[in-house]
Short mmCIF file of N, CA and C in Angstrom, two decimals:
data_model
loop_
_atom_site.label_atom_id
_atom_site.label_comp_id
_atom_site.label_asym_id
_atom_site.label_seq_id
_atom_site.Cartn_x
_atom_site.Cartn_y
_atom_site.Cartn_z
N MET A 269 -42.41 49.84 8.36
CA MET A 269 -41.18 50.61 8.42
C MET A 269 -41.27 51.75 7.42
N LYS A 270 -40.98 52.92 7.87
CA LYS A 270 -41.00 54.08 6.99
C LYS A 270 -39.73 54.09 6.15
N ILE A 271 -39.90 54.14 4.86
CA ILE A 271 -38.76 54.20 3.96
C ILE A 271 -38.48 55.67 3.65
N ILE A 272 -37.24 56.00 3.63
CA ILE A 272 -36.84 57.38 3.34
C ILE A 272 -37.16 57.68 1.89
N SER A 273 -37.97 58.69 1.68
CA SER A 273 -38.39 59.02 0.32
C SER A 273 -37.69 60.26 -0.22
N GLY A 274 -37.11 61.06 0.65
CA GLY A 274 -36.44 62.27 0.19
C GLY A 274 -35.21 61.96 -0.64
N LYS A 275 -35.04 62.71 -1.69
CA LYS A 275 -33.86 62.53 -2.52
C LYS A 275 -32.85 63.61 -2.14
N PRO A 276 -31.57 63.25 -2.11
CA PRO A 276 -30.56 64.24 -1.73
C PRO A 276 -30.63 65.53 -2.54
N LYS A 277 -31.02 65.45 -3.81
CA LYS A 277 -31.05 66.66 -4.62
C LYS A 277 -32.11 67.66 -4.14
N ASN A 278 -33.07 67.19 -3.32
CA ASN A 278 -34.09 68.09 -2.79
C ASN A 278 -33.55 69.00 -1.69
N ILE A 279 -32.36 68.73 -1.22
CA ILE A 279 -31.75 69.56 -0.18
C ILE A 279 -30.83 70.53 -0.90
N SER A 280 -31.27 71.76 -1.07
CA SER A 280 -30.48 72.72 -1.83
C SER A 280 -30.53 74.10 -1.19
N PRO A 281 -29.36 74.68 -0.93
CA PRO A 281 -29.33 76.01 -0.33
C PRO A 281 -29.33 77.14 -1.36
N LYS A 282 -29.73 76.86 -2.61
CA LYS A 282 -29.60 77.85 -3.68
C LYS A 282 -30.11 79.23 -3.28
N ASN A 283 -31.33 79.32 -2.80
CA ASN A 283 -31.90 80.63 -2.51
C ASN A 283 -32.15 80.90 -1.04
N ASP A 284 -32.33 79.86 -0.27
CA ASP A 284 -32.75 80.05 1.11
C ASP A 284 -32.00 79.13 2.06
N PRO A 285 -30.94 79.62 2.69
CA PRO A 285 -30.18 78.77 3.60
C PRO A 285 -30.99 78.31 4.81
N ILE A 286 -32.00 79.07 5.20
CA ILE A 286 -32.83 78.67 6.35
C ILE A 286 -33.64 77.43 5.98
N GLN A 287 -34.28 77.47 4.83
CA GLN A 287 -35.07 76.32 4.38
C GLN A 287 -34.16 75.12 4.13
N ALA A 288 -33.01 75.34 3.52
CA ALA A 288 -32.08 74.25 3.27
C ALA A 288 -31.58 73.64 4.58
N SER A 289 -31.37 74.47 5.58
CA SER A 289 -30.93 73.98 6.89
C SER A 289 -31.97 73.03 7.48
N GLU A 290 -33.22 73.41 7.38
CA GLU A 290 -34.28 72.58 7.94
C GLU A 290 -34.44 71.28 7.14
N LYS A 291 -34.32 71.36 5.82
CA LYS A 291 -34.43 70.14 5.00
C LYS A 291 -33.29 69.18 5.31
N LEU A 292 -32.09 69.71 5.45
CA LEU A 292 -30.94 68.87 5.78
C LEU A 292 -31.18 68.19 7.12
N TYR A 293 -31.61 68.95 8.10
CA TYR A 293 -31.86 68.41 9.44
C TYR A 293 -32.94 67.34 9.40
N LYS A 294 -34.02 67.60 8.70
CA LYS A 294 -35.12 66.63 8.63
C LYS A 294 -34.68 65.35 7.94
N ALA A 295 -33.86 65.46 6.90
CA ALA A 295 -33.37 64.26 6.21
C ALA A 295 -32.53 63.40 7.16
N VAL A 296 -31.69 64.05 7.96
CA VAL A 296 -30.86 63.31 8.92
C VAL A 296 -31.74 62.73 10.03
N GLU A 297 -32.67 63.51 10.51
CA GLU A 297 -33.60 63.05 11.54
C GLU A 297 -34.34 61.77 11.08
N GLU A 298 -34.90 61.82 9.88
CA GLU A 298 -35.65 60.68 9.34
C GLU A 298 -34.73 59.47 9.13
N SER A 299 -33.50 59.72 8.75
CA SER A 299 -32.54 58.63 8.57
C SER A 299 -32.27 57.93 9.89
N ILE A 300 -32.07 58.70 10.93
CA ILE A 300 -31.81 58.12 12.25
C ILE A 300 -33.03 57.37 12.76
N LYS A 301 -34.21 57.95 12.57
CA LYS A 301 -35.44 57.26 12.98
C LYS A 301 -35.57 55.92 12.27
N THR A 302 -35.29 55.91 10.98
CA THR A 302 -35.41 54.69 10.19
C THR A 302 -34.47 53.62 10.69
N LEU A 303 -33.21 53.98 10.91
CA LEU A 303 -32.25 53.00 11.41
C LEU A 303 -32.60 52.54 12.83
N ALA A 304 -33.02 53.47 13.66
CA ALA A 304 -33.39 53.12 15.04
C ALA A 304 -34.56 52.13 15.04
N GLN A 305 -35.51 52.34 14.15
CA GLN A 305 -36.64 51.42 14.04
C GLN A 305 -36.17 50.06 13.52
N LEU A 306 -35.35 50.07 12.50
CA LEU A 306 -34.85 48.83 11.91
C LEU A 306 -34.14 47.97 12.95
N PHE A 307 -33.32 48.61 13.79
CA PHE A 307 -32.54 47.88 14.78
C PHE A 307 -33.21 47.88 16.17
N ASP A 308 -34.42 48.38 16.22
CA ASP A 308 -35.23 48.37 17.44
C ASP A 308 -34.42 48.83 18.66
N THR A 309 -33.83 50.00 18.53
CA THR A 309 -32.99 50.53 19.61
C THR A 309 -33.85 50.96 20.81
N PRO A 310 -33.23 51.07 21.98
CA PRO A 310 -33.97 51.57 23.14
C PRO A 310 -34.54 52.98 22.89
N GLU A 311 -33.84 53.77 22.10
CA GLU A 311 -34.32 55.12 21.80
C GLU A 311 -35.61 55.05 20.96
N TYR A 312 -35.63 54.14 20.01
CA TYR A 312 -36.84 53.94 19.21
C TYR A 312 -37.99 53.49 20.11
N GLN A 313 -37.70 52.56 21.00
CA GLN A 313 -38.73 52.06 21.92
C GLN A 313 -39.28 53.19 22.80
N THR A 314 -38.39 54.04 23.30
CA THR A 314 -38.82 55.18 24.12
C THR A 314 -39.68 56.14 23.31
N ALA A 315 -39.23 56.47 22.11
CA ALA A 315 -39.99 57.40 21.25
C ALA A 315 -41.37 56.83 20.93
N THR A 316 -41.43 55.54 20.69
CA THR A 316 -42.71 54.89 20.40
C THR A 316 -43.63 54.94 21.62
N LYS A 317 -43.07 54.63 22.76
CA LYS A 317 -43.84 54.63 24.01
C LYS A 317 -44.35 56.04 24.36
N GLU A 318 -43.48 57.04 24.19
CA GLU A 318 -43.82 58.41 24.57
C GLU A 318 -44.53 59.18 23.46
N GLY A 319 -44.49 58.63 22.26
CA GLY A 319 -45.17 59.27 21.13
C GLY A 319 -44.44 60.46 20.55
N ILE A 320 -43.16 60.61 20.89
CA ILE A 320 -42.38 61.75 20.38
C ILE A 320 -40.89 61.40 20.41
N TRP A 321 -40.20 61.92 19.41
CA TRP A 321 -38.74 61.80 19.38
C TRP A 321 -38.15 63.07 19.99
N TRP A 322 -37.69 62.98 21.22
CA TRP A 322 -37.01 64.11 21.86
C TRP A 322 -35.62 64.25 21.25
N THR A 323 -35.10 65.45 21.25
CA THR A 323 -33.79 65.70 20.66
C THR A 323 -32.71 64.79 21.23
N GLN A 324 -32.73 64.59 22.54
CA GLN A 324 -31.69 63.74 23.14
C GLN A 324 -31.79 62.30 22.64
N LEU A 325 -32.98 61.86 22.26
CA LEU A 325 -33.12 60.50 21.72
C LEU A 325 -32.39 60.37 20.39
N PHE A 326 -32.43 61.42 19.58
CA PHE A 326 -31.69 61.39 18.32
C PHE A 326 -30.19 61.27 18.57
N GLY A 327 -29.70 62.08 19.49
CA GLY A 327 -28.27 62.03 19.81
C GLY A 327 -27.85 60.67 20.34
N LYS A 328 -28.65 60.12 21.24
CA LYS A 328 -28.35 58.80 21.80
C LYS A 328 -28.46 57.72 20.73
N ALA A 329 -29.48 57.81 19.90
CA ALA A 329 -29.65 56.82 18.83
C ALA A 329 -28.49 56.89 17.84
N ALA A 330 -28.06 58.09 17.48
CA ALA A 330 -26.94 58.24 16.55
C ALA A 330 -25.68 57.61 17.13
N ARG A 331 -25.44 57.83 18.41
CA ARG A 331 -24.26 57.24 19.06
C ARG A 331 -24.36 55.71 19.10
N ARG A 332 -25.53 55.22 19.49
CA ARG A 332 -25.72 53.77 19.58
C ARG A 332 -25.58 53.11 18.19
N LEU A 333 -26.23 53.69 17.20
CA LEU A 333 -26.17 53.13 15.85
C LEU A 333 -24.76 53.19 15.29
N SER A 334 -24.05 54.25 15.61
CA SER A 334 -22.67 54.40 15.17
C SER A 334 -21.81 53.24 15.69
N ARG A 335 -22.01 52.89 16.96
CA ARG A 335 -21.27 51.76 17.55
C ARG A 335 -21.77 50.43 16.98
N LEU A 336 -23.07 50.28 16.92
CA LEU A 336 -23.68 49.04 16.45
C LEU A 336 -23.26 48.69 15.02
N LEU A 337 -23.24 49.69 14.17
CA LEU A 337 -22.91 49.49 12.76
C LEU A 337 -21.44 49.74 12.46
N ASP A 338 -20.68 50.08 13.49
CA ASP A 338 -19.26 50.40 13.33
C ASP A 338 -19.06 51.46 12.24
N GLU A 339 -19.86 52.51 12.35
CA GLU A 339 -19.82 53.59 11.36
C GLU A 339 -19.84 54.93 12.09
N PRO A 340 -18.65 55.47 12.40
CA PRO A 340 -18.56 56.71 13.17
C PRO A 340 -19.19 57.92 12.48
N ARG A 341 -19.34 57.85 11.16
CA ARG A 341 -19.93 58.99 10.46
C ARG A 341 -21.39 59.24 10.86
N LEU A 342 -22.08 58.22 11.33
CA LEU A 342 -23.47 58.41 11.77
C LEU A 342 -23.55 59.46 12.88
N GLU A 343 -22.72 59.29 13.88
CA GLU A 343 -22.71 60.24 14.99
C GLU A 343 -22.24 61.62 14.52
N TYR A 344 -21.27 61.64 13.66
CA TYR A 344 -20.72 62.89 13.13
C TYR A 344 -21.78 63.65 12.32
N VAL A 345 -22.50 62.94 11.45
CA VAL A 345 -23.51 63.59 10.63
C VAL A 345 -24.65 64.14 11.50
N TRP A 346 -25.01 63.40 12.55
CA TRP A 346 -26.03 63.92 13.46
C TRP A 346 -25.55 65.23 14.09
N ALA A 347 -24.31 65.28 14.54
CA ALA A 347 -23.77 66.48 15.17
C ALA A 347 -23.81 67.66 14.20
N ILE A 348 -23.46 67.42 12.96
CA ILE A 348 -23.49 68.48 11.94
C ILE A 348 -24.93 68.94 11.72
N ALA A 349 -25.84 67.98 11.58
CA ALA A 349 -27.25 68.32 11.33
C ALA A 349 -27.83 69.14 12.48
N TYR A 350 -27.49 68.77 13.69
CA TYR A 350 -28.01 69.52 14.84
C TYR A 350 -27.45 70.94 14.85
N ASP A 351 -26.17 71.08 14.55
CA ASP A 351 -25.54 72.40 14.46
C ASP A 351 -26.24 73.25 13.39
N ILE A 352 -26.48 72.66 12.24
CA ILE A 352 -27.16 73.37 11.15
C ILE A 352 -28.59 73.74 11.57
N HIS A 353 -29.24 72.84 12.28
CA HIS A 353 -30.61 73.09 12.74
C HIS A 353 -30.66 74.31 13.67
N VAL A 354 -29.73 74.36 14.60
CA VAL A 354 -29.71 75.47 15.56
C VAL A 354 -29.27 76.76 14.89
N TRP A 355 -28.10 76.74 14.25
CA TRP A 355 -27.51 77.98 13.74
C TRP A 355 -27.96 78.37 12.34
N GLY A 356 -28.39 77.39 11.55
CA GLY A 356 -28.87 77.70 10.21
C GLY A 356 -30.36 77.96 10.16
N PHE A 357 -31.12 77.22 10.97
CA PHE A 357 -32.58 77.36 10.95
C PHE A 357 -33.08 78.29 12.05
N HIS A 358 -32.90 77.90 13.30
CA HIS A 358 -33.46 78.70 14.40
C HIS A 358 -32.83 80.09 14.53
N GLU A 359 -31.52 80.14 14.47
CA GLU A 359 -30.83 81.42 14.66
C GLU A 359 -30.57 82.17 13.35
N ALA A 360 -30.72 81.48 12.22
CA ALA A 360 -30.52 82.07 10.89
C ALA A 360 -29.18 82.79 10.77
N LYS A 361 -28.13 82.16 11.27
CA LYS A 361 -26.80 82.77 11.24
C LYS A 361 -25.90 82.19 10.15
N TYR A 362 -26.34 81.10 9.52
CA TYR A 362 -25.50 80.48 8.49
C TYR A 362 -25.92 80.96 7.11
N SER A 363 -24.93 81.14 6.27
CA SER A 363 -25.16 81.56 4.89
C SER A 363 -25.36 80.35 3.99
N THR A 364 -25.66 80.63 2.75
CA THR A 364 -25.79 79.57 1.75
C THR A 364 -24.51 78.74 1.69
N GLU A 365 -23.39 79.40 1.70
CA GLU A 365 -22.11 78.68 1.64
C GLU A 365 -21.89 77.80 2.86
N ASP A 366 -22.27 78.28 4.02
CA ASP A 366 -22.13 77.49 5.24
C ASP A 366 -22.93 76.19 5.15
N VAL A 367 -24.14 76.29 4.66
CA VAL A 367 -25.01 75.12 4.55
C VAL A 367 -24.55 74.20 3.42
N ARG A 368 -24.19 74.79 2.30
CA ARG A 368 -23.76 73.99 1.15
C ARG A 368 -22.60 73.07 1.52
N GLY A 369 -21.73 73.54 2.37
CA GLY A 369 -20.58 72.75 2.77
C GLY A 369 -20.93 71.46 3.49
N ASP A 370 -22.13 71.37 4.02
CA ASP A 370 -22.53 70.17 4.77
C ASP A 370 -23.51 69.27 4.04
N LEU A 371 -23.90 69.63 2.84
CA LEU A 371 -24.86 68.81 2.09
C LEU A 371 -24.36 67.40 1.82
N ASP A 372 -23.08 67.27 1.55
CA ASP A 372 -22.54 65.95 1.23
C ASP A 372 -22.69 64.97 2.40
N HIS A 373 -22.67 65.49 3.61
CA HIS A 373 -22.84 64.62 4.78
C HIS A 373 -24.25 64.03 4.80
N ALA A 374 -25.25 64.87 4.55
CA ALA A 374 -26.63 64.39 4.53
C ALA A 374 -26.84 63.44 3.35
N LYS A 375 -26.26 63.76 2.21
CA LYS A 375 -26.38 62.88 1.04
C LYS A 375 -25.77 61.51 1.33
N TRP A 376 -24.61 61.51 1.98
CA TRP A 376 -24.00 60.24 2.34
C TRP A 376 -24.93 59.43 3.23
N LEU A 377 -25.51 60.07 4.25
CA LEU A 377 -26.36 59.35 5.19
C LEU A 377 -27.59 58.77 4.49
N LEU A 378 -28.23 59.53 3.63
CA LEU A 378 -29.39 59.00 2.90
C LEU A 378 -29.00 57.77 2.08
N SER A 379 -27.87 57.85 1.43
CA SER A 379 -27.38 56.71 0.64
C SER A 379 -27.06 55.52 1.54
N TYR A 380 -26.42 55.78 2.66
CA TYR A 380 -26.05 54.73 3.60
C TYR A 380 -27.29 54.02 4.15
N VAL A 381 -28.30 54.78 4.51
CA VAL A 381 -29.52 54.18 5.05
C VAL A 381 -30.21 53.33 3.99
N LYS A 382 -30.26 53.81 2.78
CA LYS A 382 -30.87 53.01 1.70
C LYS A 382 -30.11 51.71 1.50
N GLU A 383 -28.80 51.76 1.61
CA GLU A 383 -27.97 50.56 1.49
C GLU A 383 -28.29 49.58 2.63
N ILE A 384 -28.36 50.08 3.85
CA ILE A 384 -28.68 49.23 5.01
C ILE A 384 -30.07 48.62 4.84
N LEU A 385 -31.03 49.41 4.40
CA LEU A 385 -32.39 48.90 4.20
C LEU A 385 -32.42 47.80 3.15
N SER A 386 -31.67 47.99 2.08
CA SER A 386 -31.67 46.96 1.03
C SER A 386 -31.05 45.66 1.51
N LYS A 387 -30.09 45.74 2.42
CA LYS A 387 -29.45 44.54 2.97
C LYS A 387 -30.34 43.85 4.01
N ASN A 388 -31.28 44.58 4.57
CA ASN A 388 -32.12 44.05 5.64
C ASN A 388 -33.58 43.86 5.24
N LYS A 389 -33.82 43.73 3.94
CA LYS A 389 -35.20 43.52 3.48
C LYS A 389 -35.73 42.19 3.97
N LYS A 390 -36.97 42.23 4.42
CA LYS A 390 -37.64 41.00 4.85
C LYS A 390 -38.29 40.37 3.62
N PRO A 391 -38.20 39.03 3.49
CA PRO A 391 -38.81 38.37 2.32
C PRO A 391 -40.31 38.51 2.30
#
């Protein structure tokens, strides 16, 4: 199981909102992958079989995990991350302030995943 190694403080829009947008998105992406693997979701199984995580698999996994864990913020944070990925990274339309406003969501998710992992450690 891949453990999330990124620290929330590494996601910073100080100088480059494009780079920060991509870091935020990648942190959320890795968080969803980690939870999907832990709970062996159908999306994880598909990604493993096909050798790639398609964007729709992330959305479906976020929704499934949100229901499974009774945590609606999972789906919400994915939606924010995808928005940042499109408009902050690909289209470069978001400013430093736009990205900074969403950092707390990614930080929460990283913390939440670490908490879930610590509760589900195998002996």
